[in-house]
Each structure stands twice: as structure tokens, then as C-alpha cells.
Coordinates of C-alpha atoms and ligand atoms in Angstrom, one line a residue:
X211 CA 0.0 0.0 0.0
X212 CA 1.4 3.4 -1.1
X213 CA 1.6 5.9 1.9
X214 CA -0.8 9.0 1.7
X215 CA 1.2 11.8 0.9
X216 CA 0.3 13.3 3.7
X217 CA 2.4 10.8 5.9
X218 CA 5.4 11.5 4.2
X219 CA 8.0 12.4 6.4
X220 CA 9.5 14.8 3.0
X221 CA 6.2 16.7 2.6
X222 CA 8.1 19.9 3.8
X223 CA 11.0 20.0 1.1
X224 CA 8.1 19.6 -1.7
X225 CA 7.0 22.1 -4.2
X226 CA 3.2 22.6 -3.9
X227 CA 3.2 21.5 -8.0
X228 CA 4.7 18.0 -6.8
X229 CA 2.2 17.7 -3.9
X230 CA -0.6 18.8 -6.3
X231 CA 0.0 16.4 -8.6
X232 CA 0.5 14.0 -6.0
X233 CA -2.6 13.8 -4.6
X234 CA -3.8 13.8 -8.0
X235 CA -2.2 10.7 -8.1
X236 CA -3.4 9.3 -5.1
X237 CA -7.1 9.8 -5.7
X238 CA -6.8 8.7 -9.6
X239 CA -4.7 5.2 -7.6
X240 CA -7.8 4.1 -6.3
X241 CA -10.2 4.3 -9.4
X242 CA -7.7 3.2 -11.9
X243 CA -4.2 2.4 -11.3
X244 CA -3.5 1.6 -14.7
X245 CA -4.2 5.4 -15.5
X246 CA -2.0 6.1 -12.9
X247 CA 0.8 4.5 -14.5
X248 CA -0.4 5.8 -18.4
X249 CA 0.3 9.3 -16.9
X250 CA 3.3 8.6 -15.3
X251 CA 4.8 6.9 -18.3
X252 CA 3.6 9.9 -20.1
X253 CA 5.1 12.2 -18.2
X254 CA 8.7 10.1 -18.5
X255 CA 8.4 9.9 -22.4
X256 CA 7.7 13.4 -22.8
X257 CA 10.7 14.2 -20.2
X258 CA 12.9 12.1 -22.2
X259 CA 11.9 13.1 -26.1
X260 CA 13.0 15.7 -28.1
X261 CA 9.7 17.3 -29.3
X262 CA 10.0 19.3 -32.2
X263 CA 6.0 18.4 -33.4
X264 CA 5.3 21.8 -34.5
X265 CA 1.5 21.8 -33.1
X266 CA 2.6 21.1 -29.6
X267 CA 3.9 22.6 -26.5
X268 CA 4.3 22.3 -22.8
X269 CA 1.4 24.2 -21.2
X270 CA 2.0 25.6 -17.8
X271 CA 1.6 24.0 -14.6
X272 CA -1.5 26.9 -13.5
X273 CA -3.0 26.5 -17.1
X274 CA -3.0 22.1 -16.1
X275 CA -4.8 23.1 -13.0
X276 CA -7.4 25.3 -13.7
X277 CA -8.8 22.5 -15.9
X278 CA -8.6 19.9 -13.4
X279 CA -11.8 20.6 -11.5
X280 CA -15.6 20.9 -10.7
X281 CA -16.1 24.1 -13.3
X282 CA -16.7 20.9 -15.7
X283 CA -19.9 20.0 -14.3
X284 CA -21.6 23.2 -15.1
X285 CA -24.1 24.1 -18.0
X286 CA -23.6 27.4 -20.0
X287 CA -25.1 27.6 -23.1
X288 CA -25.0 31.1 -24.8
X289 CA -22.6 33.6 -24.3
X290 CA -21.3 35.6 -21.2
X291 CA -24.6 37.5 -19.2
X292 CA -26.8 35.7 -22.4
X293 CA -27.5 32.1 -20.6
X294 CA -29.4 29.5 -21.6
X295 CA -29.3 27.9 -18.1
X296 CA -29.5 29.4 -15.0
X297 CA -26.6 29.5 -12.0
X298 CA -23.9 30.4 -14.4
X299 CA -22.7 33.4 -12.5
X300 CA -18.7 32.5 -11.9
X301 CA -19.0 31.0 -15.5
X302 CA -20.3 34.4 -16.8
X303 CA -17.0 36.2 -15.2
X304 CA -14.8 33.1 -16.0
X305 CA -15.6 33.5 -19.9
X306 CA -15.8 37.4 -19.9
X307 CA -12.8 37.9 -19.0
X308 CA -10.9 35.8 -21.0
X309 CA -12.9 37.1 -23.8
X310 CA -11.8 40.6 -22.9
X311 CA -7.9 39.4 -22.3
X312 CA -8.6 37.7 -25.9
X313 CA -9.0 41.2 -27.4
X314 CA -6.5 43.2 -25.7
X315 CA -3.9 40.4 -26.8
X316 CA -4.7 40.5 -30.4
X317 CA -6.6 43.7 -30.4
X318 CA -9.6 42.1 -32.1
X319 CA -13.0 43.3 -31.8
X320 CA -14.9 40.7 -30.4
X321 CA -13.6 37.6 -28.9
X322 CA -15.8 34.2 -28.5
X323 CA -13.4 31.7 -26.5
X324 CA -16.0 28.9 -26.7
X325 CA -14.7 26.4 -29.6
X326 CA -13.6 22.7 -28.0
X327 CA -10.6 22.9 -30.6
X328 CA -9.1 24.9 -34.0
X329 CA -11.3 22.5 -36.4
X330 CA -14.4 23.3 -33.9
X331 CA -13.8 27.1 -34.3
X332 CA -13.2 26.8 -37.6
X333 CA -16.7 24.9 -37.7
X334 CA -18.6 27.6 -36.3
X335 CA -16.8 30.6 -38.3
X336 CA -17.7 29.2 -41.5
X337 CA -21.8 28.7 -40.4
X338 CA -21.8 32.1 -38.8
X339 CA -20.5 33.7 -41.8
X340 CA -22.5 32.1 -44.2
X341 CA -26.0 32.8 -41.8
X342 CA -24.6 36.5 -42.1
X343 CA -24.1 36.5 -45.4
X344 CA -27.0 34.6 -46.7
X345 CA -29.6 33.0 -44.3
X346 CA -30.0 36.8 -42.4
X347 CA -30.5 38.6 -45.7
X348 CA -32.9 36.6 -46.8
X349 CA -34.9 36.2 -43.5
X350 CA -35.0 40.0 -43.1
X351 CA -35.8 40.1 -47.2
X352 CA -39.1 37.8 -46.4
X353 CA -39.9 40.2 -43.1
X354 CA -39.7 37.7 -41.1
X355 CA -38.0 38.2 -37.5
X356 CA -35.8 34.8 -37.8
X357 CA -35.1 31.3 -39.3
X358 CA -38.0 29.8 -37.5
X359 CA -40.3 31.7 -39.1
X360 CA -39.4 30.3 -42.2
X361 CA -41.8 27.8 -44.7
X362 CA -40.6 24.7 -45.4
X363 CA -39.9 26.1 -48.6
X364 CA -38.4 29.0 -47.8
X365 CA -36.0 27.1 -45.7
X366 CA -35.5 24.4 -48.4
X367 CA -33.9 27.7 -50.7
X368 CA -31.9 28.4 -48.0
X369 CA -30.3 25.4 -47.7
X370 CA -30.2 25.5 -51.3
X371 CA -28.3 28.7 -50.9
X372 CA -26.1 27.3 -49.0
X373 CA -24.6 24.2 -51.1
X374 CA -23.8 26.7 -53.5
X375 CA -21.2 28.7 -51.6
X376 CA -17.6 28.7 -52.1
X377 CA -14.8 28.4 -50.3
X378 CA -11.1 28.5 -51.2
X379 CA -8.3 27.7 -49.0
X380 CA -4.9 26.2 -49.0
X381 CA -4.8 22.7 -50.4
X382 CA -3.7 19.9 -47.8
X383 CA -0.5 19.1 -49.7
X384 CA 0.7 23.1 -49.6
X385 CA 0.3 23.1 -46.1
X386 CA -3.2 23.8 -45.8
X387 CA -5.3 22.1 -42.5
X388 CA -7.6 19.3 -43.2
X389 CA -10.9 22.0 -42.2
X390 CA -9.8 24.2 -45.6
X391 CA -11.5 21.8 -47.9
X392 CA -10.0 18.8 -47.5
X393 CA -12.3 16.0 -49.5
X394 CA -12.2 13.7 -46.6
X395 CA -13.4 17.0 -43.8
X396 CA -17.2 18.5 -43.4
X397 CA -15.6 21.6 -45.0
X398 CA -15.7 20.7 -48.4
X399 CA -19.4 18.7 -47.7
X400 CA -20.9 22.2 -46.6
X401 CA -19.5 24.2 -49.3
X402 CA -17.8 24.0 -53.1
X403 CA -14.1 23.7 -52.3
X404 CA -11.5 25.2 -54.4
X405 CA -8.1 25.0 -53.0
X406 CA -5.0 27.2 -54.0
X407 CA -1.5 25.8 -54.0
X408 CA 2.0 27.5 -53.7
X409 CA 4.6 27.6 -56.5
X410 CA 6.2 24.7 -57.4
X411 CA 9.5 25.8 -57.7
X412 CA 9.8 27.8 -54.7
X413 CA 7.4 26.8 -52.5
X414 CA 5.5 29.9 -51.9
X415 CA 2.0 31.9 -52.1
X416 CA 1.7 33.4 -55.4
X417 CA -0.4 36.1 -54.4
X418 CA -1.3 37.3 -58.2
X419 CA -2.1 33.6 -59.3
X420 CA -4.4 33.5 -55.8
X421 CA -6.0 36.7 -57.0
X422 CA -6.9 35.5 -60.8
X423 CA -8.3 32.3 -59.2
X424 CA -10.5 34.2 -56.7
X425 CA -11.7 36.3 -59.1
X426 CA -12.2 33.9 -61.4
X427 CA -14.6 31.8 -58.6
X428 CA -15.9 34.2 -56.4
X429 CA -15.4 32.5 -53.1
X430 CA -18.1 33.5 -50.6
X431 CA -15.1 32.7 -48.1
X432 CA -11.1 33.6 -48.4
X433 CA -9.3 31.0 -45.8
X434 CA -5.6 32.0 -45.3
X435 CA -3.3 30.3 -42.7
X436 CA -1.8 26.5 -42.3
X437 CA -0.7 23.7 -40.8
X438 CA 2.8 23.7 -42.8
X439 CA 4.1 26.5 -44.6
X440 CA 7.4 27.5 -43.4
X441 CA 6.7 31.6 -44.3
X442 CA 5.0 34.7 -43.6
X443 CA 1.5 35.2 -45.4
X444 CA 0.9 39.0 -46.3
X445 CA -2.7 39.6 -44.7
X446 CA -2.4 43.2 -46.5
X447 CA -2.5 40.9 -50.1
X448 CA -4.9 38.3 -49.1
X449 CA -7.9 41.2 -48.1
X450 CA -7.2 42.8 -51.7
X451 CA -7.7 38.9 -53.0
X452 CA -10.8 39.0 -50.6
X453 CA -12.3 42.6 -51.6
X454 CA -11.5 41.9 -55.2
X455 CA -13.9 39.2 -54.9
X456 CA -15.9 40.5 -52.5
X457 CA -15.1 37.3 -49.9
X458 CA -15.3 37.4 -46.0
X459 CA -11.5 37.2 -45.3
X460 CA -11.2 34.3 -42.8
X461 CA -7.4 33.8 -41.3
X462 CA -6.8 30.5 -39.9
X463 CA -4.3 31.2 -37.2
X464 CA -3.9 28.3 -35.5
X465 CA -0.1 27.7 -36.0
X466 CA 1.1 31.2 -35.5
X467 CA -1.4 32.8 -32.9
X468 CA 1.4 32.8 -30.2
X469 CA 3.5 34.4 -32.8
X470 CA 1.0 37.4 -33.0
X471 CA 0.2 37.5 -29.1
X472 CA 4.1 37.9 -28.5
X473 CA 4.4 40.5 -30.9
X474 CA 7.0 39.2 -33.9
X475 CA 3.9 39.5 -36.8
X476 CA 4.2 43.0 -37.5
X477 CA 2.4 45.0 -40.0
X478 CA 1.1 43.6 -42.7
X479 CA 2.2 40.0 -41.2
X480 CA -0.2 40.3 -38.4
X481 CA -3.4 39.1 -39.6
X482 CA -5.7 41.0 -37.1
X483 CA -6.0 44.6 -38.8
X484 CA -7.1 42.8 -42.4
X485 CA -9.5 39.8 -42.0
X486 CA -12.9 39.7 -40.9
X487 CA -12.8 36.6 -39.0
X488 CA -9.6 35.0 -37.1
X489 CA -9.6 31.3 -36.2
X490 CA -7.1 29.7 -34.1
X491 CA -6.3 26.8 -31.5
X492 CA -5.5 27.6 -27.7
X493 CA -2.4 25.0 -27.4
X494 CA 0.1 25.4 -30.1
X495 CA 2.3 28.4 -30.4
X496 CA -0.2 30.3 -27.9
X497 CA 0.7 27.8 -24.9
X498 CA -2.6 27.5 -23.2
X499 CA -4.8 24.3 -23.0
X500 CA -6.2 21.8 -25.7
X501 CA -9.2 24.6 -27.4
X502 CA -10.3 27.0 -29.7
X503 CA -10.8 30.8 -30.2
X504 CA -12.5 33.2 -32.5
X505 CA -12.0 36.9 -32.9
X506 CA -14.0 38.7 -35.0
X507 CA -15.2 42.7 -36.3
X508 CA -17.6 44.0 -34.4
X509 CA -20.3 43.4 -37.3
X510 CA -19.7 40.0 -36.9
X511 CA -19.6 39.4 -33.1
X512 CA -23.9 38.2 -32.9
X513 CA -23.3 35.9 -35.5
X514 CA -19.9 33.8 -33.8
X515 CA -21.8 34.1 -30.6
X516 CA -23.9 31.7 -31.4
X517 CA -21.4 29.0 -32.1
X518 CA -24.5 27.7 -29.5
X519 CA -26.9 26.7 -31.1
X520 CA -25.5 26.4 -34.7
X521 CA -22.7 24.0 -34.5
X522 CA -21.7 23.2 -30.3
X523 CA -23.5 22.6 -27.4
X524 CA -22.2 23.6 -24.2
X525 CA -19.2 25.3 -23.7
X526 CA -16.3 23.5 -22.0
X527 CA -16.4 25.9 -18.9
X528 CA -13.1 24.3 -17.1
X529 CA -11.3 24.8 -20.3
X530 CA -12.3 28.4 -20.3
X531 CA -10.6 29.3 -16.9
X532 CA -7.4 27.6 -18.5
X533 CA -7.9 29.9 -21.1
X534 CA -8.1 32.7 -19.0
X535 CA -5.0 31.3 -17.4
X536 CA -3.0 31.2 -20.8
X537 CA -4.1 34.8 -21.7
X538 CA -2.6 36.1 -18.3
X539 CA 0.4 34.6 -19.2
X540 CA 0.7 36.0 -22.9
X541 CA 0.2 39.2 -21.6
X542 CA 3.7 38.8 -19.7
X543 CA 6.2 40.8 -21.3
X544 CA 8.0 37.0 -21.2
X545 CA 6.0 35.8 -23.8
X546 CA 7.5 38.2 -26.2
X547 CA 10.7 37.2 -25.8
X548 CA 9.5 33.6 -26.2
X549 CA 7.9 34.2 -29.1
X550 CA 11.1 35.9 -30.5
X551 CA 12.9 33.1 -29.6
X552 CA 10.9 30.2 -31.0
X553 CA 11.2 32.0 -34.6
X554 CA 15.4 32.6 -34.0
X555 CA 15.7 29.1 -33.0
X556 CA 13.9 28.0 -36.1
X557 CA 15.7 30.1 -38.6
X558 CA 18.7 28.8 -36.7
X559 CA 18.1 25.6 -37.2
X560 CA 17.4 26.0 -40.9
X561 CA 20.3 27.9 -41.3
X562 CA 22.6 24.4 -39.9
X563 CA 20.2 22.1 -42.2
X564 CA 21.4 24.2 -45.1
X565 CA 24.6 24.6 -44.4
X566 CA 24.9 20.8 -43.7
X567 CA 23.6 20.7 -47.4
X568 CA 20.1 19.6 -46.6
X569 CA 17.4 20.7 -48.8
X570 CA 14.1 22.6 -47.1
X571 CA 11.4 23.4 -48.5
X572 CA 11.4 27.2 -49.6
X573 CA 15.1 27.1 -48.6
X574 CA 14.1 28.3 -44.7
X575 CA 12.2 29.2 -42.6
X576 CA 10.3 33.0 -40.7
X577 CA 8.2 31.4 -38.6
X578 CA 8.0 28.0 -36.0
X579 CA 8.4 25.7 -38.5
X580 CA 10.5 24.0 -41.5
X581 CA 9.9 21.5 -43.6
X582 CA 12.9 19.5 -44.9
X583 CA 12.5 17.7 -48.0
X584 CA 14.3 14.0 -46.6
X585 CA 13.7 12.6 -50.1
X586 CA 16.0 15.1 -52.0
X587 CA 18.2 15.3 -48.9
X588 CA 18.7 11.3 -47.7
X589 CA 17.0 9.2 -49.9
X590 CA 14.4 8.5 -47.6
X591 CA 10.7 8.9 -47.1
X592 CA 8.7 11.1 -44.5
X593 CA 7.9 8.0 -42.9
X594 CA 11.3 6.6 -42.8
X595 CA 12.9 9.7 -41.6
X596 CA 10.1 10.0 -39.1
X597 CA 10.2 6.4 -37.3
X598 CA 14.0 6.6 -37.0
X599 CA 14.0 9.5 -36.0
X600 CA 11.2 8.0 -33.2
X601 CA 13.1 5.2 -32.4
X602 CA 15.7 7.9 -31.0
X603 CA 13.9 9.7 -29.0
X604 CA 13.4 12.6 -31.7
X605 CA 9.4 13.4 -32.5
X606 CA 8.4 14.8 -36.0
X607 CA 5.8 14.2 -37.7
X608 CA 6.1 13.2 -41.5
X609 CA 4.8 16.0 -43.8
X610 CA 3.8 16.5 -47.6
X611 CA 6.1 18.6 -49.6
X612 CA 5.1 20.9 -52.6
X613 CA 3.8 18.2 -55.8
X614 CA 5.0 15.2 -53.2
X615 CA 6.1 12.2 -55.6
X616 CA 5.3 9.9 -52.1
X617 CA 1.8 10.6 -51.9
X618 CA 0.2 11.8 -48.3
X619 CA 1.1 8.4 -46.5
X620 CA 5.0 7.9 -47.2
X621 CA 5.2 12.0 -48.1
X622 CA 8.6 13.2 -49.2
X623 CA 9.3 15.6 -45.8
X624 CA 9.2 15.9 -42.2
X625 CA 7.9 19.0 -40.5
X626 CA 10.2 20.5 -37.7
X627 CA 9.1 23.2 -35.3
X628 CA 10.4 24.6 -32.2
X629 CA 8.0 25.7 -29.7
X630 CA 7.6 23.1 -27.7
X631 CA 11.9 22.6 -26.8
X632 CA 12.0 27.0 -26.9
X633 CA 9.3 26.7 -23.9
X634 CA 11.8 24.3 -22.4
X635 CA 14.4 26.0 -22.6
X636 CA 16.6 25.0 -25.5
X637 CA 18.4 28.1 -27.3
X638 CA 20.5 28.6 -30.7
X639 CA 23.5 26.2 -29.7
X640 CA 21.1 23.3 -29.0
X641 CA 19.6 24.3 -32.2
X642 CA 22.5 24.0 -34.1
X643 CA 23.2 20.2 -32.0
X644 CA 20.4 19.2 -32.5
X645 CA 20.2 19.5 -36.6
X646 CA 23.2 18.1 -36.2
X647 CA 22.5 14.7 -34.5
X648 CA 19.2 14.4 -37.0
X649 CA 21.6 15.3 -39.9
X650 CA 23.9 12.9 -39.0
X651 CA 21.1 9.9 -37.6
X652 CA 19.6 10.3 -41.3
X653 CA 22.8 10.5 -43.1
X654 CA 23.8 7.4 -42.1
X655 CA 20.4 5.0 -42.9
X656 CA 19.2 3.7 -46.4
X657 CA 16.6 2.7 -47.4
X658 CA 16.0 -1.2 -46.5
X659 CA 16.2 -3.4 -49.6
X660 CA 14.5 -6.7 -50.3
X661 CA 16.0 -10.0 -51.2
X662 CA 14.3 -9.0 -55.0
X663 CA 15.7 -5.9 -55.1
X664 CA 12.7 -3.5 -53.9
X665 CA 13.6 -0.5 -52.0
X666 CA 11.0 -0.3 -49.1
X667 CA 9.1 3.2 -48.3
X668 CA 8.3 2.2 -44.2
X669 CA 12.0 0.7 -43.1
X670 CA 15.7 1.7 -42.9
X671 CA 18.9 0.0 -43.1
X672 CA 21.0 1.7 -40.3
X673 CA 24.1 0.4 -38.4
X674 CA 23.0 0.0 -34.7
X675 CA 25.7 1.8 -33.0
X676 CA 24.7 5.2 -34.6
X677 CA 21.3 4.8 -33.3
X678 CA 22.9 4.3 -29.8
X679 CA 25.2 6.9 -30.1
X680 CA 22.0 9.0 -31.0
X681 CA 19.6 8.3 -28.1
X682 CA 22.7 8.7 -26.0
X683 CA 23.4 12.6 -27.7
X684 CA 19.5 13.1 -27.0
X685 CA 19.8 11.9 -23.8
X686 CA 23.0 13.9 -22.4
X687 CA 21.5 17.3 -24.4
X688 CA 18.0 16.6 -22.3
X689 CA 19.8 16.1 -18.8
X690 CA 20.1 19.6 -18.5
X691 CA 16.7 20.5 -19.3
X692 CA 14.5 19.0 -17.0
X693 CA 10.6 19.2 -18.5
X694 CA 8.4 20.2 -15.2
X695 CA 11.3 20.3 -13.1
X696 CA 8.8 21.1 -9.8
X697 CA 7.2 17.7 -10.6
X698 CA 8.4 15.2 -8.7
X699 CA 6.2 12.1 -8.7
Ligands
PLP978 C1 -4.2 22.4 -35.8 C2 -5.0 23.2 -36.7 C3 -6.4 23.2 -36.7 C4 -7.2 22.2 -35.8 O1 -7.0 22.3 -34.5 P1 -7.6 21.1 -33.6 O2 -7.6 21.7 -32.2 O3 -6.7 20.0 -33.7 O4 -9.0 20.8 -34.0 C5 -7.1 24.0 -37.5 N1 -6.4 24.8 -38.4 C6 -5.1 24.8 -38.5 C7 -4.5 25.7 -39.5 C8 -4.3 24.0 -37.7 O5 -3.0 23.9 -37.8

């Protein structure tokens, strides 16, 4: 039987994080112990891994404990004062103000902080801006005071209204997210899909080719953002594209939101002066827990409050006050300088890769992330690159690159980004180690031939000592970076 931490003869010389998660760990013991030892193991592997998974990060400690609690239980349809349900008075402050920290981050408008994830927010930004631009009209057109009100018939052209819209984002391969019109996602069920690519040569947006294609197809929506582009969008090009087509301009800023709260998207970089409508996710760059945000113009503000009843139920109220908890932090004159940091060590990481003669995809990077083209570089596939690079204790994920000869599932790249290890700690000279150690862990594998001659697309032919070697580099480079450091369980 474990003692109770409250018998332990060390509880003095604790840290109030260990003993928190302590008796987290004691009360999860006796339901489960099995998820006892899933979270331990978790928190071991993440300890011992170098993360460079561009989505993630390591949220803080307060951020982990405000959504670890009774707030979960409550109800609170509708928006902040506006409530569906009754007794949601500390849910009405809660979500206020982290709406109101929302906006003076990113200077938006309005701020809904609802959404259960990006694809969620995403989700409810395209219905609210199709009900503004078409089901509203036309129930106002008929004099009626809303949908309800409609015929069957009247709400039959409606939907019929709907089907025909447009929307035109970045295609999947280019770096685009799955909710711009990906086939296989609701987005290209609820509306025509057109999807822009990047140049083939050098990888990037060609604005004026964008431009002739929106113009061309009259998008009712204009998605810019991504899950993988390695550059700076100009959101002062993408609104003429919009107005010149007379879109809603929605910027997908799931990736780089962090980026813009700590400052480094300046000017006509910083999507919040030029789009209408400004999606993102709460735990990538930004640092706070696993959700979704929309900020919006004023004009559009009744519509994306009612991501209730169009597209979510209830809000995730405990996940709000983590919110809140992330916003506090951005607003730290500290997240600038980790912000800065996260885009110097990725540039300073594509510098090495380059200079080690590795080929990336638009030849660097100016934000979080590369993408380096394995194929051209090492003969090997995403997925090769990626499960070797596993095996030793270095995460990436495999990632398309431009007209990708290896199709989505093999893909010719891995996607590197640095926010997670910049949160930990890691500056330029572990950059520059680090590229090395990949550089040299890939250098060394081929691809693992058949007895009839086939070159396999999954497995590598590696000697084993340079794998050891490898783990062992990780491992030495990780001692002095201790993930959660006030966690001792
Ligand atoms: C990650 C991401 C999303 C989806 O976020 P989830 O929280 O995983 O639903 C949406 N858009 C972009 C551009 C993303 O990178």
C-alpha cells in the first residue's frame, strides 16, 4: 500500500506543483491504477523526447490546474450574461474575462473563446458567416424576425443557398489544414471547395495567381493560414484577393497565434488589422490548453456568438478558466521574448540544415516551422525519416512537400518546429546540435532493400551503433533541461 502523501516524512521540502500532482495521483490510484501509471509513463516519455512536433507545447503548470476541476460540471449555453441555463454566474466572469484578455492580446473586436478545438472554431466561423451573409439577408428580405419563421420552402432555398457557396483555401499538400476543404473534412461537404496551391518551384503563395483564381470563382469565403508553410502570409494581399472578390477574409491562425500575441507578426504579417474573422487553437504556439478561439469585427460578433446553437452545445467551462489562465500569461512581457525566440531558433536551425547541405522546402524558414525535404536530402521517405527519427527519442511528424512524388502516406518531408523545446528551454546552440545529431542519424540510414531488389518506403537500413550513439546525444543534451522540473512524482 502506497503511503498518503500526507504521511510522508518529506512533505516539507516539496513544491506545492509535486504535492498537487500527488494527490492527483493518489485519488486517480484508487479508481484506476493503470491510468495512474499511463500518466506517469507519459510524463517520462515526454521528459525524455526531443519534441520538435510543431502543433505542440508544454502548457504551464497553473494552465494544467485550472482544468482539473468541478467548473466541468456546469451548463452554459450562450454567451457571457446571455445564458441558456440558470446559476452560471462564476461561469459568466470566468468567460468574460478571458474574452476581454482575448481582445487586448490581439486587439480584435470581439472575442468568442467557446470552440472545443481549431477545427471546432473553424466549424462555427464558417456557419456564422454564411448565416450573415445569406440565411440573415434573406430572412429579413421575407420580413420575417428569424429562421424559424421560415416555410418549409423558404427554408429548403436556404439550404439550397447554402450548397452553393464557395470556399477557397490552401490545399492539404501546400500546407493547408484538413478543415480548408480537405475532401475527406465537413468543409468541403458544406460548401464548393476550391483550394490554392503554392509555387512549385519555390514553394510559396503566389499572391497574383491566388488573386486570378479568386476572381475567377468568387469565393463567398477567403481561408488563409496553415498547418505547414514555413513563411510569412501577407494579410495586407490576401484582403485585396478578398475585396477583389468580394469574400469574408477568414485567417486560420492556428499555427502562429502565439506568434501574433508575443508580438513578432508585425504589419502587414499580423493578420488581425485585415480579416474579418480570425480562427485559431489555444495549445500550439499560444501555450494554453487543448481549445479553440474566434476573434472577429464587431459586425460579426452576434453571429460567432452563437457558435451555440449552430454548431456546439455547451461550452467547455473548465477549459475556459485555463484559457483565461494562458491569456494572463501571454500578456507577460516573457511571452515576447519567447515568441522571438521560437522564430530565431527555427531560422537557426534551418540555417545548420542548409549549411549541412540539406534541402528545405522554400530554402528556410520565418516562422516556427521548416519542412525538410528528406527525399531530395537522404533518400528517404517522411515516414522513414520519421520512425527513426522515433526510435531515438526525436518526434516529428512526416509532412507532404510541394507536388509530393510519395503521396500523403509515405510523403517526401518531415515538419520540424520549435516551440515546444524553446518553452523548455533549448536556445541557438542546442539548435545548431540538434540539426546536427538528425543530420547525421539520417545521413547514415538507407533505405532497407528486399531480397528481389525492392527499395522499401516504411524501413531503414542503419548500423545500430549510430542509433545508440543518438539516443545517448539526446539523452546527455535533455539532462540539463528538466521538462516540469517542480514535478516530482
Ligand atoms: C491544428 C489546426 C487546426 C485544428 O485544430 P484542432 O484543435 O486539432 O482541432 C485547424 N487549423 C489549422 C491551420 C491547424 O493547424
Amino acid at each position: 500500500m502506497i503511503k498518503t502523501i500526507l504521511e510522508r516524512d518529506d512533505l516539507q521540502t516539496l513544491s506545492v506543483e509535486s504535492i498537487a500532482y500527488l494527490a492527483i495521483m493518489e485519488i486517480l490510484e484508487k479508481k484506476d491504477p493503470e491510468l495512474v501509471s499511463s500518466l506517469k509513463k507519459e510524463l517520462e516519455d515526454q521528459r525524455n523526447s526531443l519534441k520538435l512536433i510543431a502543433s505542440e507545447n508544454y502548457s504551464s503548470i497553473a494552465v494544467q490546474m485550472a482544468m482539473g476541476n468541478y467548473l466541468t460540471d456546469k451548463y452554459a449555453e450562450g454567451h457571457p450574461f446571455h445564458r441558456f441555463y440558470a446559476g452560471c454566474d462564476n461561469i459568466d466572469s470566468i468567460e468574460s474575462r478571458a474574452c476581454d484578455l482575448a481582445k487586448k492580446i490581439f486587439g480584435a473586436e470581439h472575442a468568442y473563446v467557446q470552440p472545443h478545438s481549431g477545427a471546432d472554431a473553424n466549424l462555427i466561423a464558417y456557419w456564422a458567416i454564411l448565416i450573415k451573409r445569406i440565411e440573415a439577408p434573406f430572412v429579413e428580405q421575407l420580413g420575417k424576425k428569424n429562421v424559424a419563421q421560415l416555410s418549409n420552402e423558404e427554408y429548403e432555398e436556404v439550404r439550397r443557398l447554402f450548397s452553393q457557396q464557395k470556399m477557397m483555401g490552401l490545399s492539404l499538400d501546400a500546407g493547408g489544414h484538413l478543415t480548408h476543404g480537405s475532401r475527406v473534412n465537413f468543409s468541403s461537404k458544406m460548401m464548393k471547395n476550391i483550394s490554392y496551391g503554392v509555387d512549385p518551384k519555390s514553394g510559396l503563395l503566389d499572391y497574383a495567381k491566388i488573386k486570378e483564381q479568386a476572381i475567377k470563382e468568387k469565393p463567398a469565403i477567403l481561408v488563409a493560414g496553415y498547418s505547414a508553410y514555413p513563411r510569412l502570409i501577407d494579410f495586407e494581399k490576401m484582403r485585396d484577393i478578398a475585396d477583389s472578390c468580394g469574400a469574408t477574409l477568414l485567417v486560420d491562425m492556428a499555427h502562429f497565434a502565439g506568434l501574433v500575441a508575443g508580438k513578432q507578426l508585425k504589419g502587414k504579417y499580423n493578420p488581425m488589422p485585415y480579416a474579418d474573422v480570425v480562427t485559431s487553437t489555444t495549445h500550439k504556439t499560444l501555450r494554453g490548453p487543448r481549445g479553440g478561439i474566434i476573434l472577429c469585427k464587431e459586425e460579426f460578433a452576434p453571429f460567432i456568438d452563437k457558435g451555440c446553437p449552430y454548431a456546439i452545445g455547451g461550452p467547455l467551462p473548465h477549459i475556459m478558466a485555463a484559457k483565461l489562465v494562458a491569456f494572463t500569461e501571454c500578456l507577460n512581457p516573457e511571452f515576447e521574448t519567447y515568441a522571438q525566440d521560437v522564430i530565431l531558433n527555427a531560422k537557426t536551425m534551418a540555417k545548420r540544415f542548409v549549411e549541412r547541405g540539406a534541402i528545405l522546402v522554400t530554402g528556410g524558414t520565418d516562422n516556427h516551422l521548416l519542412s525538410v525535404d528528406v527525399m531530395q536530402s537522404f533518400g528517404l521517405t517522411g515516414r522513414q525519416a520519421e520512425s527513426l527519427l522515433s526510435r531515438c527519442k526525436i518526434t516529428v511528424n512526416r509532412n507532404s512537400v510541394p507536388m509530393d512524388k510519395n503521396g500523403a502516406w509515405y510523403t517526401s518531408g518531415i515538419r520540424l518546429g520549435t516551440p515546444a523545446l524553446t518553452t523548455r528551454g533549448l536556445k541557438k546552440s542546442e539548435m545548431v546540435l540538434i540539426v546536427d545529431i538528425i543530420f547525421d542519424l539520417l545521413a547514415a540510414a538507407k533505405p532497407l532493400v528486399n531480397s528481389e531488389g525492392v527499395k522499401s518506403k516504411a524501413k531503414v537500413d542503419i548500423d545500430e551503433k549510430v542509433v545508440n550513439k543518438t539516443i545517448e546525444a539526446v539523452e546527455t543534451l535533455l539532462e540539463k533541461f528538466v521538462l516540469y522540473p517542480e514535478i516530482l512524482i
